[in-house]
Coordinates of N, CA and C in Angstrom, one line a residue:
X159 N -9.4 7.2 28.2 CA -9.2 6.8 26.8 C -9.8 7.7 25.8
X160 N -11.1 8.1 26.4 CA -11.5 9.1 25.1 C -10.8 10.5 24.7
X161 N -10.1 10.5 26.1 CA -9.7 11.7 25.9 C -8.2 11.9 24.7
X162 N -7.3 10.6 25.1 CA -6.3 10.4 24.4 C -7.2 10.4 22.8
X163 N -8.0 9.6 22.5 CA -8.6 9.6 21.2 C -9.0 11.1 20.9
X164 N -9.1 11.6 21.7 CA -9.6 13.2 21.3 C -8.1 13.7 20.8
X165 N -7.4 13.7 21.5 CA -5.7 14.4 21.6 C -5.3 13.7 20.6
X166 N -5.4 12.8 20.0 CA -5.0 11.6 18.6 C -5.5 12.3 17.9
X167 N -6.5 12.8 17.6 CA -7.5 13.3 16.3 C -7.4 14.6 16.6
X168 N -6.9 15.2 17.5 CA -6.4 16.7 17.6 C -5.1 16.5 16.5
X169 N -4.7 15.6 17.3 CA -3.3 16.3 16.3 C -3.0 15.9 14.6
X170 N -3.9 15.1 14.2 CA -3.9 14.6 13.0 C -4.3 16.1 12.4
X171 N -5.7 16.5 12.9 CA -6.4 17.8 12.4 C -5.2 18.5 12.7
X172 N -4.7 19.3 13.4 CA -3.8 20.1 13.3 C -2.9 20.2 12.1
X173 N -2.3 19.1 12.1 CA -1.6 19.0 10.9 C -2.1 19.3 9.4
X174 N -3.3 18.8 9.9 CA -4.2 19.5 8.0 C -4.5 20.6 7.9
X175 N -4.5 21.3 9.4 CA -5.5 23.0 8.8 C -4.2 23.5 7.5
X176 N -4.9 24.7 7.9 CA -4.3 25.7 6.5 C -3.5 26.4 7.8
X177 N -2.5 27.3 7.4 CA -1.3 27.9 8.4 C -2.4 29.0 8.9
X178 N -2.7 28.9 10.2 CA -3.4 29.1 10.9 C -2.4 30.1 12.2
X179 N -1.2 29.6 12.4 CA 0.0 30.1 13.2 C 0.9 30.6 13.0
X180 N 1.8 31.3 14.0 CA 2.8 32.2 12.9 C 4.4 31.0 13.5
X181 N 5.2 31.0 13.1 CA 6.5 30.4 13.3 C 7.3 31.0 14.2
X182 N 7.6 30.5 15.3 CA 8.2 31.1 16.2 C 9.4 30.2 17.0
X183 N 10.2 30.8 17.3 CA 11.5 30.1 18.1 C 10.7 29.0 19.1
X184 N 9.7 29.2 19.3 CA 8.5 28.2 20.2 C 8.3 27.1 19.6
X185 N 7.6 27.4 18.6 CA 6.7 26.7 17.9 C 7.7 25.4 17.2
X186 N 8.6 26.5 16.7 CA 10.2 25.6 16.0 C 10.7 24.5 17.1
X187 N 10.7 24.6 18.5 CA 11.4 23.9 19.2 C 10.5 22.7 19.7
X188 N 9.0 23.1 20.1 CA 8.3 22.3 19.9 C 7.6 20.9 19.2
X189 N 8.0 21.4 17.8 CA 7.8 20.9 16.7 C 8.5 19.8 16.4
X190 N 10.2 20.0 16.2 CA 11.3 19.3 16.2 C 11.5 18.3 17.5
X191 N 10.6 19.0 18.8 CA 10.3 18.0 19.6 C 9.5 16.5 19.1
X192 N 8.1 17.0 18.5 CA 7.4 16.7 18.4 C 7.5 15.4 16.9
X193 N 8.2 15.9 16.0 CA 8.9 15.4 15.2 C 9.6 14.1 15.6
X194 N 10.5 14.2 16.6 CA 11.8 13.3 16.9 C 10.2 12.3 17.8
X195 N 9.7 12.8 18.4 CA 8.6 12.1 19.3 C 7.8 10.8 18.2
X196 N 7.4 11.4 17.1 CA 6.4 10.7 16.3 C 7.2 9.9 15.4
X197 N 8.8 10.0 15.8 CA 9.6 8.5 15.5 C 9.8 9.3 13.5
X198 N 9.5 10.5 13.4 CA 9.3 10.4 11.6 C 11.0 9.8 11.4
X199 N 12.0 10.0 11.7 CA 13.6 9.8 11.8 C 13.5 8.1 11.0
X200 N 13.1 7.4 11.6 CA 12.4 5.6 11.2 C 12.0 5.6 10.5
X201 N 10.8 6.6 9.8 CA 10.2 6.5 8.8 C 10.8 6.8 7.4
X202 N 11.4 8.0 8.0 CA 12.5 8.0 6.8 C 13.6 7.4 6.4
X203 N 13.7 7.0 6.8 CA 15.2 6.1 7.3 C 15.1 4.4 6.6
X204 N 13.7 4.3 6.6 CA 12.9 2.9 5.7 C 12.9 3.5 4.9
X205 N 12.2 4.8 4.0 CA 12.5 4.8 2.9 C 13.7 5.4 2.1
X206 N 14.7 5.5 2.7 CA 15.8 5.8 1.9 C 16.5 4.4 1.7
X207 N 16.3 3.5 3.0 CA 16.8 2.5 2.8 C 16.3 1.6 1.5
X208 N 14.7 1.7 1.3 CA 14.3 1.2 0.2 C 14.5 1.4 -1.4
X209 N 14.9 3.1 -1.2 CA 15.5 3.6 -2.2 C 16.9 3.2 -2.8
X210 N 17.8 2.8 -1.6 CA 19.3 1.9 -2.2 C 19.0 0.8 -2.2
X211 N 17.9 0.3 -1.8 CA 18.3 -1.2 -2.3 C 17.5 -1.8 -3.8
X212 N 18.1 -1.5 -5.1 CA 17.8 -1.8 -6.0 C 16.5 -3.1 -6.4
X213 N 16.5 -4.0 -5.7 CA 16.3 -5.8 -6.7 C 14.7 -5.4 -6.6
X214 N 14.4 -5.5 -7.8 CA 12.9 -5.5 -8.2 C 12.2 -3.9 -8.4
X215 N 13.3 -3.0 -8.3 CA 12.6 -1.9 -8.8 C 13.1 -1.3 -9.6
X216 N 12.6 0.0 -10.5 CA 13.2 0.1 -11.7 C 14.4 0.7 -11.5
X217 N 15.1 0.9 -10.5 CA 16.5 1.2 -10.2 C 17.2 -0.2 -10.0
X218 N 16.8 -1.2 -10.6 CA 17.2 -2.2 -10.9 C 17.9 -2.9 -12.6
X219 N 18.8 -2.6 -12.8 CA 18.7 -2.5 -14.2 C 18.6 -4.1 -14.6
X220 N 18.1 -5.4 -13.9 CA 17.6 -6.6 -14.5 C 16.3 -6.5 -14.6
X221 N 15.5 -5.9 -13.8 CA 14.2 -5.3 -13.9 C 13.5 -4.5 -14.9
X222 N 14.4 -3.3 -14.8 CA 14.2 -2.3 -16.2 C 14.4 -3.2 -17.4
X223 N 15.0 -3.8 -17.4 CA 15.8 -4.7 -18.9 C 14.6 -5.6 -19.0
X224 N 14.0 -7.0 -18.1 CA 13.0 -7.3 -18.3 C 11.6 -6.6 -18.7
X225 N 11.4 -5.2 -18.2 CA 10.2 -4.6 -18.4 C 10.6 -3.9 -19.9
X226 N 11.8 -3.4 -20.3 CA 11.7 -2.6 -21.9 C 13.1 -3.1 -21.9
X227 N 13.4 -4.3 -22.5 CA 14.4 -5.0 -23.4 C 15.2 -4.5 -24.4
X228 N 14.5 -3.2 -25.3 CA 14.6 -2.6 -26.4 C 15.3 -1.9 -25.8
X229 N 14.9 -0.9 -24.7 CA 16.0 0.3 -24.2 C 17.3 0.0 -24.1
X230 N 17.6 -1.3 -24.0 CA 19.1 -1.2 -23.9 C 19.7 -1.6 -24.9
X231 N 19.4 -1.6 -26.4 CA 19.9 -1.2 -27.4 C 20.9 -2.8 -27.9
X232 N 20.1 -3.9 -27.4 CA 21.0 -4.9 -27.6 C 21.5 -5.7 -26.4
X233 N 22.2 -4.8 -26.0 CA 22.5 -5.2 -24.6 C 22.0 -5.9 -23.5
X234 N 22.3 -7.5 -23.1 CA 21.7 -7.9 -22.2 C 22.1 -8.5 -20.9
X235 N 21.9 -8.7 -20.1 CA 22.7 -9.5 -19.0 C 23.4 -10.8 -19.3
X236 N 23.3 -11.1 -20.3 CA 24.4 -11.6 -20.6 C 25.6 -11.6 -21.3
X237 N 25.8 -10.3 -21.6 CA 27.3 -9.4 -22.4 C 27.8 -9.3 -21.9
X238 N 29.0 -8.7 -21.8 CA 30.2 -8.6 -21.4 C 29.6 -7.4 -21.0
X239 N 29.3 -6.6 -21.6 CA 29.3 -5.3 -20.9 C 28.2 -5.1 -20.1
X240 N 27.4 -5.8 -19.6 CA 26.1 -6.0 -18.9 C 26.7 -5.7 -17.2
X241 N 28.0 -5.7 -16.7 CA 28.6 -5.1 -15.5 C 28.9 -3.8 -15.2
X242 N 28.6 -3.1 -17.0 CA 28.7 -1.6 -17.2 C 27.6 -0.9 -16.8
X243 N 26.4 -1.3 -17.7 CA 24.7 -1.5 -17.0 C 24.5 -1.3 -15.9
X244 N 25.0 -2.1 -15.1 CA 24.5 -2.1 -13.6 C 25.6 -1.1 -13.3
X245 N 26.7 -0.6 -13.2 CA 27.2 0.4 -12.6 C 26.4 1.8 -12.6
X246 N 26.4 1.6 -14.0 CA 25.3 3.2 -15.0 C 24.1 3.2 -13.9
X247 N 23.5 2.0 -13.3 CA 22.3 1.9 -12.5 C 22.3 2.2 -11.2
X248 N 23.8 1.8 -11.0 CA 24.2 2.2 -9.4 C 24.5 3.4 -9.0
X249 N 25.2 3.9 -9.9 CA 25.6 5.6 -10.1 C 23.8 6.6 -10.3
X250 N 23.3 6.1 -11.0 CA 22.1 6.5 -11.4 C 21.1 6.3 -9.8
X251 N 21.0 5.4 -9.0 CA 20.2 5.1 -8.2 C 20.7 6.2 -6.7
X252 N 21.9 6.3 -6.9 CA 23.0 6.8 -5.4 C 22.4 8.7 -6.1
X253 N 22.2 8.7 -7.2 CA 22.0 10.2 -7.4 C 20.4 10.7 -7.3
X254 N 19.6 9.7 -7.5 CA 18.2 9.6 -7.2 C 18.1 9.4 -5.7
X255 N 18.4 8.5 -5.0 CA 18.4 8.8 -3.7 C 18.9 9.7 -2.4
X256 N 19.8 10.7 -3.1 CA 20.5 11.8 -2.2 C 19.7 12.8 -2.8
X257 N 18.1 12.9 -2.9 CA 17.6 13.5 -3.0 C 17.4 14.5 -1.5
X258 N 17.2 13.6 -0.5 CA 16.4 13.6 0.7 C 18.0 12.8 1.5
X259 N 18.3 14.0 3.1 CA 18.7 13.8 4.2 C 17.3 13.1 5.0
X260 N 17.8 12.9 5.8 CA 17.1 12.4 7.2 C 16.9 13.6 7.6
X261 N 17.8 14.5 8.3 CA 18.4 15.7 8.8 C 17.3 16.7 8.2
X262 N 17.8 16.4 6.6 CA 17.0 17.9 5.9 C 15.8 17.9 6.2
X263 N 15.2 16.6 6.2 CA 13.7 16.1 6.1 C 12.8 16.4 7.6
X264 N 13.4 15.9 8.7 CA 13.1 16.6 9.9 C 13.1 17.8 10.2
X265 N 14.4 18.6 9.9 CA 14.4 20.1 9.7 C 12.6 20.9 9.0
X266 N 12.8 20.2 7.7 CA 11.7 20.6 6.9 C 9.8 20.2 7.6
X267 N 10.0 19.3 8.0 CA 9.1 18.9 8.7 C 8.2 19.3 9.9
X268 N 9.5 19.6 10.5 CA 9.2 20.5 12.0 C 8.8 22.1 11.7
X269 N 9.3 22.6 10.5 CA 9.0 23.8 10.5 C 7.8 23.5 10.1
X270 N 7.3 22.8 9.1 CA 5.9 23.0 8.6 C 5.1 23.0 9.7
X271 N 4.8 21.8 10.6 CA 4.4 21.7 12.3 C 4.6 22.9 12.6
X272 N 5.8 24.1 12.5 CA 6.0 24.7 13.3 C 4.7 26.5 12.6
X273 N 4.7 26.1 11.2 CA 4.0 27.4 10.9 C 2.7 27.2 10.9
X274 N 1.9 25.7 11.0 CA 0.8 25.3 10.9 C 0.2 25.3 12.8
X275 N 0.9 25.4 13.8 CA 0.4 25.2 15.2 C 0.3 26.2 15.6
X276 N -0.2 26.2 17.0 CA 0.1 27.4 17.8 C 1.3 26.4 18.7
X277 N 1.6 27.4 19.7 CA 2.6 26.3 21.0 C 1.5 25.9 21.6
X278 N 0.6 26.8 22.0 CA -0.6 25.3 23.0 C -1.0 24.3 22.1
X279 N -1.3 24.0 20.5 CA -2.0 22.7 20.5 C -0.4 22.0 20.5
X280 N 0.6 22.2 20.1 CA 1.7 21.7 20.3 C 2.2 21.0 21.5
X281 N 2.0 21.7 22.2 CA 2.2 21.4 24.0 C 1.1 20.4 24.3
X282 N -0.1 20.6 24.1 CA -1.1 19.1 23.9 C -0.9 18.3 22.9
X283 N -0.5 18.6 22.0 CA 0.0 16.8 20.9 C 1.1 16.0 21.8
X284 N 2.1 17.1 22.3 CA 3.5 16.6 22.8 C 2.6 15.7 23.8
X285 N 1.9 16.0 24.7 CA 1.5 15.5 26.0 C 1.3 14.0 25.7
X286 N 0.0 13.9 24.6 CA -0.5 13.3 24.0 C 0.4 11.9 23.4
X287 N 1.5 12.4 22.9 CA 2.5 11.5 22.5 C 3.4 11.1 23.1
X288 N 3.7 11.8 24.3 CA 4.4 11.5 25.2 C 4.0 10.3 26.3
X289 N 2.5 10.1 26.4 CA 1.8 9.2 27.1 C 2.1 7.8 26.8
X290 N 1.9 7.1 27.5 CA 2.0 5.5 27.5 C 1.3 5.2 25.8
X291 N 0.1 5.5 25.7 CA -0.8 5.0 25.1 C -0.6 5.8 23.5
X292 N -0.1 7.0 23.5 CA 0.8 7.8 22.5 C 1.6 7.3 21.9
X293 N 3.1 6.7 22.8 CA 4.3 6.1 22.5 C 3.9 4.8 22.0
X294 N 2.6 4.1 22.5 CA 2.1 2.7 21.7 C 1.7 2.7 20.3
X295 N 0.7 3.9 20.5 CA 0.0 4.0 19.4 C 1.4 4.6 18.0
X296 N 2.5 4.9 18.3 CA 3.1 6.1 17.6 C 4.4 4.0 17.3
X297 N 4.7 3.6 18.1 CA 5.3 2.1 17.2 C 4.3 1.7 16.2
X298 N 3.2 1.5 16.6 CA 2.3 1.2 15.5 C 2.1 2.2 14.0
X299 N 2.5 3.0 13.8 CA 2.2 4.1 12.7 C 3.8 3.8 12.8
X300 N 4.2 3.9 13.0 CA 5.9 3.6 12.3 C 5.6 2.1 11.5
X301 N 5.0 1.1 12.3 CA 5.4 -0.2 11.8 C 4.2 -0.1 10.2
X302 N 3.0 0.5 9.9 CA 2.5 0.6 9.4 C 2.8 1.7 8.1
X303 N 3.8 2.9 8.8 CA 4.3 3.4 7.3 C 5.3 3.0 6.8
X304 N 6.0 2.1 7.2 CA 7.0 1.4 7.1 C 6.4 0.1 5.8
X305 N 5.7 -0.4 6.8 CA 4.6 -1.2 5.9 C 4.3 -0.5 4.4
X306 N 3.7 0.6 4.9 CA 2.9 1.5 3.7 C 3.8 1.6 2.6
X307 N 4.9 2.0 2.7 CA 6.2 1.9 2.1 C 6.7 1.1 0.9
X308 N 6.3 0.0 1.6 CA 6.7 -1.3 1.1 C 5.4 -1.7 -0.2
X309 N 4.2 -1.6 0.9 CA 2.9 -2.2 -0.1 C 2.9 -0.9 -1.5
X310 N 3.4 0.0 -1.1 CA 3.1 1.4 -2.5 C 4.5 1.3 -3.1
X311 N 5.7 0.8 -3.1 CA 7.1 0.2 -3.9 C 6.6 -0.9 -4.8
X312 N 6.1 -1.8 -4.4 CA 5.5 -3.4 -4.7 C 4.0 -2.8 -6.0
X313 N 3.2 -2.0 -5.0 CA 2.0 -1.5 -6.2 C 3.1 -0.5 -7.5
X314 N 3.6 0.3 -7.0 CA 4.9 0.8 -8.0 C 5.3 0.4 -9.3
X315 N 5.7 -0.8 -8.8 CA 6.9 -1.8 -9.6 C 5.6 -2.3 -10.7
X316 N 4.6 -2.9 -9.9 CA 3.9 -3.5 -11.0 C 2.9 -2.7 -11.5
X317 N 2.6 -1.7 -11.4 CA 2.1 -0.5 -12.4 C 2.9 0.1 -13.5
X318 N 4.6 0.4 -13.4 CA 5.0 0.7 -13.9 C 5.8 -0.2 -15.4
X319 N 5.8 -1.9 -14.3 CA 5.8 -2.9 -15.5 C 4.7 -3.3 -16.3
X320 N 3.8 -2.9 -16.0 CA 2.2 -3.2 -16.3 C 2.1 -1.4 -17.5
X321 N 2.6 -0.4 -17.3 CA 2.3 0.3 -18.2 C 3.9 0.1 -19.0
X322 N 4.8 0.1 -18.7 CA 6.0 0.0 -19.8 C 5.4 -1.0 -20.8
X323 N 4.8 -2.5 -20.4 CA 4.5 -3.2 -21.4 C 3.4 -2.4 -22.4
X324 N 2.3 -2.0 -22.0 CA 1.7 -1.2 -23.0 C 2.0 0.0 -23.5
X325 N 3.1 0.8 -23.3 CA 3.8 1.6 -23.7 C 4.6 0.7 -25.1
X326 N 5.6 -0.1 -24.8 CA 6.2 -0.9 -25.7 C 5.4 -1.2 -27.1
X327 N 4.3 -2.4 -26.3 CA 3.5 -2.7 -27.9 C 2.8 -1.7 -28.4
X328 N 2.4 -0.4 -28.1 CA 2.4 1.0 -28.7 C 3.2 1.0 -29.1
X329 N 4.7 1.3 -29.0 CA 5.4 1.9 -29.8 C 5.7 1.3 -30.9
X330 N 6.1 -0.2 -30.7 CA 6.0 -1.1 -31.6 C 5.1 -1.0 -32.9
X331 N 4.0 -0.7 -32.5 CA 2.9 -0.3 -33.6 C 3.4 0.7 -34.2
X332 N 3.3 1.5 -33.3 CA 3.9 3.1 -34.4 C 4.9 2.6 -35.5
X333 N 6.5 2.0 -34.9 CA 7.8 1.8 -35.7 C 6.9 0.7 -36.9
X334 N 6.4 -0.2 -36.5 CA 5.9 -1.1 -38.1 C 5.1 -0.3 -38.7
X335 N 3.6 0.7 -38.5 CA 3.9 1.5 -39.2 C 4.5 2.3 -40.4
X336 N 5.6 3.5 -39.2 CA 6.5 4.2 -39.9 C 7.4 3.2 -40.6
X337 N 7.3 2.1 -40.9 CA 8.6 1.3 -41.6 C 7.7 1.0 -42.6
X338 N 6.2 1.1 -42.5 CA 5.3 0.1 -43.7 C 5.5 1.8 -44.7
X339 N 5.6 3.4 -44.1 CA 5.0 4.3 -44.5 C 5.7 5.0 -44.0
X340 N 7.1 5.5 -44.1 CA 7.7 6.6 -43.2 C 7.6 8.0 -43.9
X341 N 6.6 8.5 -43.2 CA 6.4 9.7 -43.5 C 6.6 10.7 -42.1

């Protein structure tokens, strides 16, 4: 057991040094191994999913609309054109989200693994992950960044409705103001 806890905290450390290794057809194949191993494919794959699914976040335009009212210039979910809104939101969300492949993201990922390792600590993380107690420990860090995902969307939402509102009654101030004194 201690030893797996050593090979756990090897490879976390690994991942943080500074590029320490050079990138090699090795290191690349290892990597992308190691990658597909540590499940990141799931992980991403929760947050892109999170990213299309609009309701409650500001790629929601009943959300946006309740947090700054004013930005839509009148316009409310209950207009006729309030079906226009949400398309503008839909088109707007589908272009925010094809930021990031899955594909590209593993690609990207493995290289970095690949210029930050040598192939031996590589070949020891793989080992490491490859074990009973690796493959347990490695569902668990899926189910938790998955998690993590969720709880930092959720802290997101209500930070960002928490500062729109104080953005608002600032600006409000300024416009009564400039309307008492437009200079």
């Amino acid at each position: 057991m201690r030893t797996y806890t050593l090979l756990f905290a090897l490879g976390f450390a690994l991942a943080a040094l500074p590029a320490a290794a050079e990138k090699t057809p090795a290191t690349l194949e290892l990597s992308t191994q190691l990658t597909e191993l540590l499940r990141v494919r799931a992980v991403v794959d929760a947050m892109l999913k999170q990213c299309s699914d609009p309701e409650g976040s500001s790629f929601d335009a009943r959300t946006a609309f309740a947090s700054s009212p004013g930005s839509f210039g009148g316009v409310s979910p209950q207009s006729t054109y309030w079906p226009e809104v949400e398309a503008i939101y839909a088109d707007y969300r589908i272009g925010t989200c094809a930021f990031l492949t899955v594909d590209n993201f593993m690609t990207y990922y493995a290289g970095v693994l690949a210029e930050r390792n040598t192939e031996e600590d590589l070949r020891i993380v793989l080992r490491f992950y490859s074990s009973s107690v690796g493959k347990r420990f490695q569902d668990s860090a899926v189910v938790a960044s998955v998690a993590f995902q969720e709880y930092a969307n959720d802290s997101m939402k209500k930070a960002t409705t928490q500062a729109s509102e104080k953005y608002m009654v600032a600006m409000r101030a300024i416009i009564r103001k400039y309307k008492k004194d437009p200079h």
